[in-house]
PDB file of C-alpha atoms in Angstrom:
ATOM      1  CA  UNK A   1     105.581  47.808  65.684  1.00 45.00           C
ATOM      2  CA  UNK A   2     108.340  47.220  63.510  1.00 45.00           C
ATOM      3  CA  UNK A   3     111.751  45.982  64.804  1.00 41.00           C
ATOM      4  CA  UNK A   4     113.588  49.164  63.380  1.00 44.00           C
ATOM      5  CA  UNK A   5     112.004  51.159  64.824  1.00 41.00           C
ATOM      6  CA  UNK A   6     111.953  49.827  68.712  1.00 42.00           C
ATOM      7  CA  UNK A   7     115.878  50.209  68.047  1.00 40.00           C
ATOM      8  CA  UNK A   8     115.351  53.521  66.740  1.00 39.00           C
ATOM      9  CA  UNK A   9     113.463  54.501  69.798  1.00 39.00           C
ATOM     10  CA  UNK A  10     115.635  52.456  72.679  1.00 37.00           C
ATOM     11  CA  UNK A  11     118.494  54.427  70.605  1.00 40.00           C
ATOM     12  CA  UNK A  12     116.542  57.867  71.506  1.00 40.00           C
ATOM     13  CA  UNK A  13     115.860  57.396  75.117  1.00 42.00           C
ATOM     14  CA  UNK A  14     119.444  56.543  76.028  1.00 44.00           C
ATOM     15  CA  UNK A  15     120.627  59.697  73.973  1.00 50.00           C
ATOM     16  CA  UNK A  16     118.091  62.466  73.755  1.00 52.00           C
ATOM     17  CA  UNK A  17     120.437  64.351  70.669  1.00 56.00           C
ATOM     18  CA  UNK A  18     120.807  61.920  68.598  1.00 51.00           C
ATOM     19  CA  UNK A  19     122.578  62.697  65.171  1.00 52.00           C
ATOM     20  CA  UNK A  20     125.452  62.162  63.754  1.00 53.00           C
ATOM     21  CA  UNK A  21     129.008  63.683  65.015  1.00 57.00           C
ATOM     22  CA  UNK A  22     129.471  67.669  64.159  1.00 58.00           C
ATOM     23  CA  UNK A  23     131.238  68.568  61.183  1.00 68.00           C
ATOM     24  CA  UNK A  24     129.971  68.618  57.333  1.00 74.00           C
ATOM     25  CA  UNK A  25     126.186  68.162  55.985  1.00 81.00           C
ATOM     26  CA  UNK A  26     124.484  68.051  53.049  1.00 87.00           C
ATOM     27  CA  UNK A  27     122.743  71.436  53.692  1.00 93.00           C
ATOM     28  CA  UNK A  28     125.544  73.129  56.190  1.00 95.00           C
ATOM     29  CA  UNK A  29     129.216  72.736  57.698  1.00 94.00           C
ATOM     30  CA  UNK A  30     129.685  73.173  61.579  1.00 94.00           C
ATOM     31  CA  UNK A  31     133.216  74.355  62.929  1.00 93.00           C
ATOM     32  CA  UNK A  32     134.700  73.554  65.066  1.00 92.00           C
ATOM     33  CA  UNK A  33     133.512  69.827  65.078  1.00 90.00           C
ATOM     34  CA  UNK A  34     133.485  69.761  69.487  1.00 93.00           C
ATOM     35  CA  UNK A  35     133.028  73.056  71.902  1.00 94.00           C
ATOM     36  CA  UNK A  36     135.765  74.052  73.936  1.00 94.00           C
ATOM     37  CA  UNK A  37     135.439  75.990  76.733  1.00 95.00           C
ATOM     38  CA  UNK A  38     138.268  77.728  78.858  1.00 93.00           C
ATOM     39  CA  UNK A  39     136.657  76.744  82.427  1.00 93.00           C
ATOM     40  CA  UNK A  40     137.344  79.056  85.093  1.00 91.00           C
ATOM     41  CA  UNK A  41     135.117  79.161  88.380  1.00 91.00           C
ATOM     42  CA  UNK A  42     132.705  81.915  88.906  1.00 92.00           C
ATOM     43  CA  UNK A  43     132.920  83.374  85.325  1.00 93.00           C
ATOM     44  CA  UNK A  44     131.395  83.246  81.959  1.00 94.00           C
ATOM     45  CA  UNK A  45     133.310  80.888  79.422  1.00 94.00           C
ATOM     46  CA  UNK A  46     132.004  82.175  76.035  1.00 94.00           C
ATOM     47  CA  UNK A  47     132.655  79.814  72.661  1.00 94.00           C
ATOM     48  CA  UNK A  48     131.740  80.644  69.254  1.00 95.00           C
ATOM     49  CA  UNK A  49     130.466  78.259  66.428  1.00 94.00           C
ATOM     50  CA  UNK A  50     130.553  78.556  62.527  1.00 95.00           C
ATOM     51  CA  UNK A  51     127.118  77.206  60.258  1.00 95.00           C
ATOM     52  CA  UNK A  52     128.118  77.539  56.863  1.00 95.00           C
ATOM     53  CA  UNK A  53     125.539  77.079  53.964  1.00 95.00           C
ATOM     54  CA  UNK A  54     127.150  74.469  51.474  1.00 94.00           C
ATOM     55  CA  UNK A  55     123.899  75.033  49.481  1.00 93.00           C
ATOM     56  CA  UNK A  56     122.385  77.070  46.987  1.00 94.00           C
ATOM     57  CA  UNK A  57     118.799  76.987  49.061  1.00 94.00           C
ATOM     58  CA  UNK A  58     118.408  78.715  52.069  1.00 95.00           C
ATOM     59  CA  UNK A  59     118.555  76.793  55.353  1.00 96.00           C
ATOM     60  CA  UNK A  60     117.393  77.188  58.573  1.00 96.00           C
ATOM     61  CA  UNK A  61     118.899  75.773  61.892  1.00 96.00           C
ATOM     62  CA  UNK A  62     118.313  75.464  65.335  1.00 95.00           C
ATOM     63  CA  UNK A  63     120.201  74.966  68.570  1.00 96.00           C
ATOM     64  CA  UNK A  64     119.314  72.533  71.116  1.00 96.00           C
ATOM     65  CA  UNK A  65     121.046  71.284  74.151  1.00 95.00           C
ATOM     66  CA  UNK A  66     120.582  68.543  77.010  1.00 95.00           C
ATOM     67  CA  UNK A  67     121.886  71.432  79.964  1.00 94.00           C
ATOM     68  CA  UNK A  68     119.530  74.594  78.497  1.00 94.00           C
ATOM     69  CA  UNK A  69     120.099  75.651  81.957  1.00 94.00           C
ATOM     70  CA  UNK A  70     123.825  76.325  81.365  1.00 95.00           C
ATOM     71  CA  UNK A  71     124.564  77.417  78.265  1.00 96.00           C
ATOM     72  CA  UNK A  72     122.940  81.151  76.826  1.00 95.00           C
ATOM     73  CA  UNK A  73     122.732  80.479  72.652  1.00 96.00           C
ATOM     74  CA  UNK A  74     122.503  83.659  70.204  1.00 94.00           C
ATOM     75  CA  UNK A  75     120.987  83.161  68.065  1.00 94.00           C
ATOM     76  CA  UNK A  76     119.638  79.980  68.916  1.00 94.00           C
ATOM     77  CA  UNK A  77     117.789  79.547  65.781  1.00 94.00           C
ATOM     78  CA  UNK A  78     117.903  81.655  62.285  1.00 95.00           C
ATOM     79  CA  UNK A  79     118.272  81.521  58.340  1.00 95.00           C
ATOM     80  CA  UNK A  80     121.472  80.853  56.264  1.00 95.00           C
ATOM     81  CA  UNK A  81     121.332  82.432  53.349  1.00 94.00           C
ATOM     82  CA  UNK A  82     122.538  80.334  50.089  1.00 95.00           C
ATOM     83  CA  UNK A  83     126.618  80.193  50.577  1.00 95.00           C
ATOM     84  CA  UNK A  84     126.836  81.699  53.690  1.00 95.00           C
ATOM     85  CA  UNK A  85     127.579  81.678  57.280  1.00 95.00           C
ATOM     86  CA  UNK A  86     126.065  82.368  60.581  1.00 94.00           C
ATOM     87  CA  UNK A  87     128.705  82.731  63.867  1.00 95.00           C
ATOM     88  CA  UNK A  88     126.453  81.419  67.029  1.00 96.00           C
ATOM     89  CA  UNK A  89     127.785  82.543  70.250  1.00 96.00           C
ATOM     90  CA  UNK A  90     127.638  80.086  72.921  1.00 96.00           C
ATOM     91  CA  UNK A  91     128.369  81.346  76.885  1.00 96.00           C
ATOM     92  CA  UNK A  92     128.729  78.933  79.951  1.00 95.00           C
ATOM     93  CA  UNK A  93     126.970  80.265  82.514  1.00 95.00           C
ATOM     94  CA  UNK A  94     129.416  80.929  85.273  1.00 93.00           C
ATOM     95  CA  UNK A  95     129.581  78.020  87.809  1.00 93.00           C
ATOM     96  CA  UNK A  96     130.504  77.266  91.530  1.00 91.00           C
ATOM     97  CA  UNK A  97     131.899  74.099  91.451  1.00 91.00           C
ATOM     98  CA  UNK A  98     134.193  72.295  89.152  1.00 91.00           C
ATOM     99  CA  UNK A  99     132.931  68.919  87.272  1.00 90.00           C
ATOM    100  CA  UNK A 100     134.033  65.481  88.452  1.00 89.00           C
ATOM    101  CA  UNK A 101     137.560  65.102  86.476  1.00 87.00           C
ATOM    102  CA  UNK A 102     136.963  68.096  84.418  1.00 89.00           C
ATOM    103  CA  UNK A 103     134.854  65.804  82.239  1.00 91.00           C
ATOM    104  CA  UNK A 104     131.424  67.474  80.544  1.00 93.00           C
ATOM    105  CA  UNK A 105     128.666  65.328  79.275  1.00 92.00           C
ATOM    106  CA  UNK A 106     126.425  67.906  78.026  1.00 95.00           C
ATOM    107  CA  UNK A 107     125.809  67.890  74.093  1.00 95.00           C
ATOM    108  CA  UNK A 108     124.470  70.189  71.940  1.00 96.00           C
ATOM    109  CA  UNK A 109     122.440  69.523  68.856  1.00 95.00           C
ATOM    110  CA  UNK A 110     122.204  71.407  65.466  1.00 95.00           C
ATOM    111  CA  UNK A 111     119.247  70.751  63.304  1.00 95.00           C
ATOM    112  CA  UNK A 112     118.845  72.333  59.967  1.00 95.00           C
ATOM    113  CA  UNK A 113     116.208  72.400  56.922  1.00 95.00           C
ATOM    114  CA  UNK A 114     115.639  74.309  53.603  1.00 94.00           C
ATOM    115  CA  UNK A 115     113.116  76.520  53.481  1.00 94.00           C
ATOM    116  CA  UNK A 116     111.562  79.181  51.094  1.00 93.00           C
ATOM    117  CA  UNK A 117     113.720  82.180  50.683  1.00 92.00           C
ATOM    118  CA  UNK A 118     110.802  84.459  51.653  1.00 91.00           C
ATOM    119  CA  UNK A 119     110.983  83.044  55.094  1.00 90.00           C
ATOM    120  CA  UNK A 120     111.593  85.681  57.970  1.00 89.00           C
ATOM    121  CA  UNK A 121     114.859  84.973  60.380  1.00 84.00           C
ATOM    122  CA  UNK A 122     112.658  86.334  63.126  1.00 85.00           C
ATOM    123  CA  UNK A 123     109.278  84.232  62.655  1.00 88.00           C
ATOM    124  CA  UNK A 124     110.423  80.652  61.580  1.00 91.00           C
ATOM    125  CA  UNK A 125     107.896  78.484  61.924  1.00 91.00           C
ATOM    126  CA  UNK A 126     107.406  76.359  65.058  1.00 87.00           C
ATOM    127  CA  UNK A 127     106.757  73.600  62.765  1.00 90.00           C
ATOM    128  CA  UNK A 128     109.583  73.590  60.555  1.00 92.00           C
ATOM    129  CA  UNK A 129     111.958  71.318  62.349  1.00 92.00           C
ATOM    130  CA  UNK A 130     109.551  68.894  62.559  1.00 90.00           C
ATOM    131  CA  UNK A 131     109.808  65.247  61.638  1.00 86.00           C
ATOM    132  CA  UNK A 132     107.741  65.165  58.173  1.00 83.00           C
ATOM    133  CA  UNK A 133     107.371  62.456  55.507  1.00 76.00           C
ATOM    134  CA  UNK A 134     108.391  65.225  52.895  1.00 83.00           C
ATOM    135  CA  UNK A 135     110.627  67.019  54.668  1.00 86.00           C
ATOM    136  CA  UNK A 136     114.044  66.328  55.045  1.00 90.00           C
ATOM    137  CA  UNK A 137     115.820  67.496  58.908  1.00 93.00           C
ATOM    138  CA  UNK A 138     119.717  67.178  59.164  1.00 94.00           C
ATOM    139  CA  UNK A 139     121.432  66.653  62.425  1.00 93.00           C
ATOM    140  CA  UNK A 140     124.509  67.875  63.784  1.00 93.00           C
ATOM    141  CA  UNK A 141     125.524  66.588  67.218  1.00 94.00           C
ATOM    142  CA  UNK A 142     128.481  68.124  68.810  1.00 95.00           C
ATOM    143  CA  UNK A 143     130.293  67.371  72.485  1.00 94.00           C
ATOM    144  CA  UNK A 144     131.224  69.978  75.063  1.00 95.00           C
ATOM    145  CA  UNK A 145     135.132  70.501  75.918  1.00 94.00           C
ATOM    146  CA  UNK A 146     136.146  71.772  79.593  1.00 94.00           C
ATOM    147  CA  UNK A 147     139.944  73.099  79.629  1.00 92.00           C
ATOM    148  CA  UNK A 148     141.855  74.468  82.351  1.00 89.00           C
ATOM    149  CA  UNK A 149     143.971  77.735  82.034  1.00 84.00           C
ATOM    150  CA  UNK A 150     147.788  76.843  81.860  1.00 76.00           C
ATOM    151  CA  UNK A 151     149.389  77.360  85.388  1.00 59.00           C
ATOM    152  CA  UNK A 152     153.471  78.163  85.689  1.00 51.00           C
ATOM    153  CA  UNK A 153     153.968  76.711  89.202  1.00 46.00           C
ATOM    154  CA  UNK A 154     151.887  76.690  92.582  1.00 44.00           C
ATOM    155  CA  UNK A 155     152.953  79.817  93.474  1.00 44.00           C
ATOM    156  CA  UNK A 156     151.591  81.806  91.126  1.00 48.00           C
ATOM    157  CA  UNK A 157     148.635  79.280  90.233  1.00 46.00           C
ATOM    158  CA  UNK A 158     146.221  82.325  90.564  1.00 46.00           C
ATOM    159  CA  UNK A 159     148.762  84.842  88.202  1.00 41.00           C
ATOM    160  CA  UNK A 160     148.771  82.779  85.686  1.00 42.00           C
ATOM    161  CA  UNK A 161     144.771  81.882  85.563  1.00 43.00           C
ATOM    162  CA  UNK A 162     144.790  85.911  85.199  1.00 42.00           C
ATOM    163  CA  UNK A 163     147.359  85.431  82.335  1.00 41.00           C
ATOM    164  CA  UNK A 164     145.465  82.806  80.646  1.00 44.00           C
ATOM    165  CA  UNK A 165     142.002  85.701  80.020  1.00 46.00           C
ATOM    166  CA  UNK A 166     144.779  87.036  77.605  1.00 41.00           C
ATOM    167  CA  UNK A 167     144.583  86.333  73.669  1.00 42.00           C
ATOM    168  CA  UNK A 168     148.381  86.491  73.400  1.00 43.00           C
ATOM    169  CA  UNK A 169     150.488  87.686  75.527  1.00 46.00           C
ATOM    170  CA  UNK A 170     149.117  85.023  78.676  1.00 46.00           C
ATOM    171  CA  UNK A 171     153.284  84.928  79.218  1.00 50.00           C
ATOM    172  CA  UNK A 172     154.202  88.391  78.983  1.00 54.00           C
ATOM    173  CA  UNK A 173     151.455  88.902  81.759  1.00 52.00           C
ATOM    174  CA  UNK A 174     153.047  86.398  83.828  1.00 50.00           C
ATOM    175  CA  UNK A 175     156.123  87.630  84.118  1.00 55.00           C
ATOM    176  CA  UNK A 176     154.595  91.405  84.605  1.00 57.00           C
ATOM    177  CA  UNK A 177     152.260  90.189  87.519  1.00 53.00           C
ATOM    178  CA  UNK A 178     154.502  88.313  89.511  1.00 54.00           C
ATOM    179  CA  UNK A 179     155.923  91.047  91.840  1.00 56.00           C
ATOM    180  CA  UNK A 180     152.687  92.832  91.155  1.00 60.00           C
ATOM    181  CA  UNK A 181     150.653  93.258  94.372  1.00 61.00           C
ATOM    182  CA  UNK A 182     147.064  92.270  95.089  1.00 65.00           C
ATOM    183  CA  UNK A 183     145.353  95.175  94.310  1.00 68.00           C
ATOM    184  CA  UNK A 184     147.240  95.744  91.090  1.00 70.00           C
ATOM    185  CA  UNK A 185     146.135  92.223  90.144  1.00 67.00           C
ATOM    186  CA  UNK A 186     142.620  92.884  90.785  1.00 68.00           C
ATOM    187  CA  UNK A 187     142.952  96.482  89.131  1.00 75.00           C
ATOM    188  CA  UNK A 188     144.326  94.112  86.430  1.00 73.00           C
ATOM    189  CA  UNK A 189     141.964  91.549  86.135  1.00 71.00           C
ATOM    190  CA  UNK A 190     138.956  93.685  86.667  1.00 73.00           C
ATOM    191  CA  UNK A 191     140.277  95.939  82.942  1.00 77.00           C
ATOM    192  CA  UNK A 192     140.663  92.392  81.340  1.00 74.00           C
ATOM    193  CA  UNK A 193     137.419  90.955  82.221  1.00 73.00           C
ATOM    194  CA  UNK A 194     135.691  94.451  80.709  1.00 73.00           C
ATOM    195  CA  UNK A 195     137.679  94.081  77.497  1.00 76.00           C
ATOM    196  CA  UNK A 196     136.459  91.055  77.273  1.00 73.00           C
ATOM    197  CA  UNK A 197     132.919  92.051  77.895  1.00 70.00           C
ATOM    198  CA  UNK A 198     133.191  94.667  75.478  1.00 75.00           C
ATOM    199  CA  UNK A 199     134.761  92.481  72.584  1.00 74.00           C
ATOM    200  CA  UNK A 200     131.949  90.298  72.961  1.00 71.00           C
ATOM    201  CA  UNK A 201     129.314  92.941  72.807  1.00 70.00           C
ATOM    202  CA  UNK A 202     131.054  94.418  70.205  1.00 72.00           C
ATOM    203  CA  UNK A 203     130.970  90.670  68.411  1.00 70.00           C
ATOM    204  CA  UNK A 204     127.157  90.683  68.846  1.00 70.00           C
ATOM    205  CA  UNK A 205     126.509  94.373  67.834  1.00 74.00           C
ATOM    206  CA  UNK A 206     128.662  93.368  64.164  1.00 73.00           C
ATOM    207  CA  UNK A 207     126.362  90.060  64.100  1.00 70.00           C
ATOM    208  CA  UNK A 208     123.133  91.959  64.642  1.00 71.00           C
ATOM    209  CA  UNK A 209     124.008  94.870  61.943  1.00 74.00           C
ATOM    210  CA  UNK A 210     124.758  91.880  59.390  1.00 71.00           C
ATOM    211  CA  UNK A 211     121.363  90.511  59.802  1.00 68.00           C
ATOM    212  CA  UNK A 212     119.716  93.541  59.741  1.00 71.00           C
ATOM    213  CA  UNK A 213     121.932  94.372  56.498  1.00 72.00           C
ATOM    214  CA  UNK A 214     120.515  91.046  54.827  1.00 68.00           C
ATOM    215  CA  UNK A 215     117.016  91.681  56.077  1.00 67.00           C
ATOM    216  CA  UNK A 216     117.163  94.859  54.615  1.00 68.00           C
ATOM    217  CA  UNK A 217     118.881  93.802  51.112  1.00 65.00           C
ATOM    218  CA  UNK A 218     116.285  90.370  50.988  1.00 60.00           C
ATOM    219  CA  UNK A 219     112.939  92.934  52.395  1.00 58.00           C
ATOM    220  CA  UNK A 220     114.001  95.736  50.370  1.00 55.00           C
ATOM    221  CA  UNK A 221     112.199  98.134  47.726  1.00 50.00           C
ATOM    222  CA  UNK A 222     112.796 100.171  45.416  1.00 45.00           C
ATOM    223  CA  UNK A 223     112.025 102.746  47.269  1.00 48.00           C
ATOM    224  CA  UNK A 224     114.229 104.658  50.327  1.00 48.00           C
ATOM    225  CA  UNK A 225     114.167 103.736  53.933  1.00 55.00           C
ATOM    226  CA  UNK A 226     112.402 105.423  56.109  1.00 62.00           C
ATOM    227  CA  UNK A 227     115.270 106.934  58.223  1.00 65.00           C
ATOM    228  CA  UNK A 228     116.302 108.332  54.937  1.00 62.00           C
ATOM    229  CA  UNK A 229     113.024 109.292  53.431  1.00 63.00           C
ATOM    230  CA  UNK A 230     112.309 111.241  56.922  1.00 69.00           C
ATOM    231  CA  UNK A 231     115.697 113.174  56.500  1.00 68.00           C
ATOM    232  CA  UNK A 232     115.262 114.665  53.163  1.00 69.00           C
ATOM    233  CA  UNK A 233     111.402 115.569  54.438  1.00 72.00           C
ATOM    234  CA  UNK A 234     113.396 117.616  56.958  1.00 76.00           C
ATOM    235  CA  UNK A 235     115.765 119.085  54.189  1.00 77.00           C
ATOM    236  CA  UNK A 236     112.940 120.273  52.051  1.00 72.00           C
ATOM    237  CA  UNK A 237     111.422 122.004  54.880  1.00 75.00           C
ATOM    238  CA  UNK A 238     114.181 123.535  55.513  1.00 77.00           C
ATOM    239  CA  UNK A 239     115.064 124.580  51.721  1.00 68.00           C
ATOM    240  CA  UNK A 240     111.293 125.835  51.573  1.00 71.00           C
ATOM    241  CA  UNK A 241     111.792 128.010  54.942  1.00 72.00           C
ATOM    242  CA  UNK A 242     114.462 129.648  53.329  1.00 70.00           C
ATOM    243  CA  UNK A 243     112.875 130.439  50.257  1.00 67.00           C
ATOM    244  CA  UNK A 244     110.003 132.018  51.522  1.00 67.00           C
ATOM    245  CA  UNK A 245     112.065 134.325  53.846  1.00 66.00           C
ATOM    246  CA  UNK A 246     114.008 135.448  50.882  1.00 63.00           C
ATOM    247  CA  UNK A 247     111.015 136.365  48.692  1.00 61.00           C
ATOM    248  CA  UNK A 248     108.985 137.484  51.527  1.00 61.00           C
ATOM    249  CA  UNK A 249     112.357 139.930  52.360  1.00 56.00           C
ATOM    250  CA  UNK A 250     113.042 141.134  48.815  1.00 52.00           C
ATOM    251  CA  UNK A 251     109.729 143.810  48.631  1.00 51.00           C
ATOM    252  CA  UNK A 252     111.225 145.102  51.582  1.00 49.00           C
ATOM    253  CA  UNK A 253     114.613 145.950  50.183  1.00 49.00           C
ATOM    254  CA  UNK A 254     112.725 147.429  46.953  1.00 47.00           C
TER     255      UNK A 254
END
């Protein structure tokens, strides 16, 4: 065996992602270049990450981490259409204990590839991130951030985690929650933590109509959709109900 390649593969086993540091490809750009996650006990951290096509082919990618176990990726894998982007939401599960020294060694790998433009999002391949002769596989790999929400003071270490679920106003919350009493601050939190829920779903349901938009425009005929073709069936009927009780009423009236 050649002596490249025992480094090569002494290189793999002591890093199972190996690829060079997030940030700009060849075939796509990943932003940020680390994940950050706002790490709060017993709750979902969510993080979202930007592929961007700098090509004119189109490219697909795929997600992999060392904790799968932790993180939930959507989508994990898809198709970048020439010039694009993709936003991947990332969520931390929501954990019981806090890591030694807030320090994270989990990693998370992007891999991307051109492929033909007839390729479906939905059905890539199982073999097209694999290592080919021909084929050429980029790699992305990018480190996991834990941060802690910004306290005021011991006292009010638990307002001002509450404070910190806010966008923008984390201090305007602060100073409206101190003389608040418990069951306001739950009443509170629990609102917050459903806005956020539905800002996220709302994030998904936007990323889901945008690929269904570019199946749609990349799948499409000339022909109408079926939705559409089934709604002027129904109009027709309609029209042709109406017609036939107005001739079928005129003898009548003469």
């Amino acid at each position: 065996m050649p002596l490249g390649a025992k480094k090569s593969k002494a290189k793999q086993t002591a890093d199972p992602l190996v690829g060079a540091m997030g940030g700009s490809g060849t075939l796509i750009s990943v932003y940020p270049e680390e994940l950050t996650f706002l790490f709060e006990l017993e709750k979902p951290c969510y993080c979202n990450l930007k592929v961007v096509n700098n090509s004119e082919h189109h490219v697909a990618f795929k997600v992999k981490t060392t904790s799968p176990r932790k993180y939930f990726v959507r989508p994990n894998a898809s198709i970048v259409q020439p010039w694009d982007s993709c936003t991947i939401t990332i969520t931390l599960q929501a954990q019981k204990d806090y890591p030694p020294d807030m320090q994270c060694k989990d990693k998370f790998l992007i891999q991307s590839t051109k492929v033909a433009a007839s390729t479906d999002m939905d059905e890539i391949p199982p073999d097209t991130f694999n290592k080919e002769a021909d084929k050429v596989i980029e790699e992305m790999k990018l480190k996991v951030v834990y941060t802690l929400p910004s306290c005021g003071g011991s006292d009010d270490s638990s307002v001002s985690s509450l404070g910190s679920r806010s966008f923008k106003a984390a201090s305007d919350d602060l100073m409206m929650l101190k003389n608040a009493s418990l069951e306001e601050i739950q009443t509170i939190q629990r609102l917050k933590e459903e806005r956020d829920n539905m800002l996220q779903q709302n994030q998904q349901m936007q990323r889901e109509l945008d690929v269904l938009r570019r199946r749609r425009s990349r799948k499409g005929d000339a022909g109408f959709s079926l939705t559409f073709a089934a709604f002027a069936g129904l109009i027709g009927l309609m029209v042709g109900l109406l017609m036939s009780l107005i001739f079928s009423s005129a003898p009548a009236d003469a």
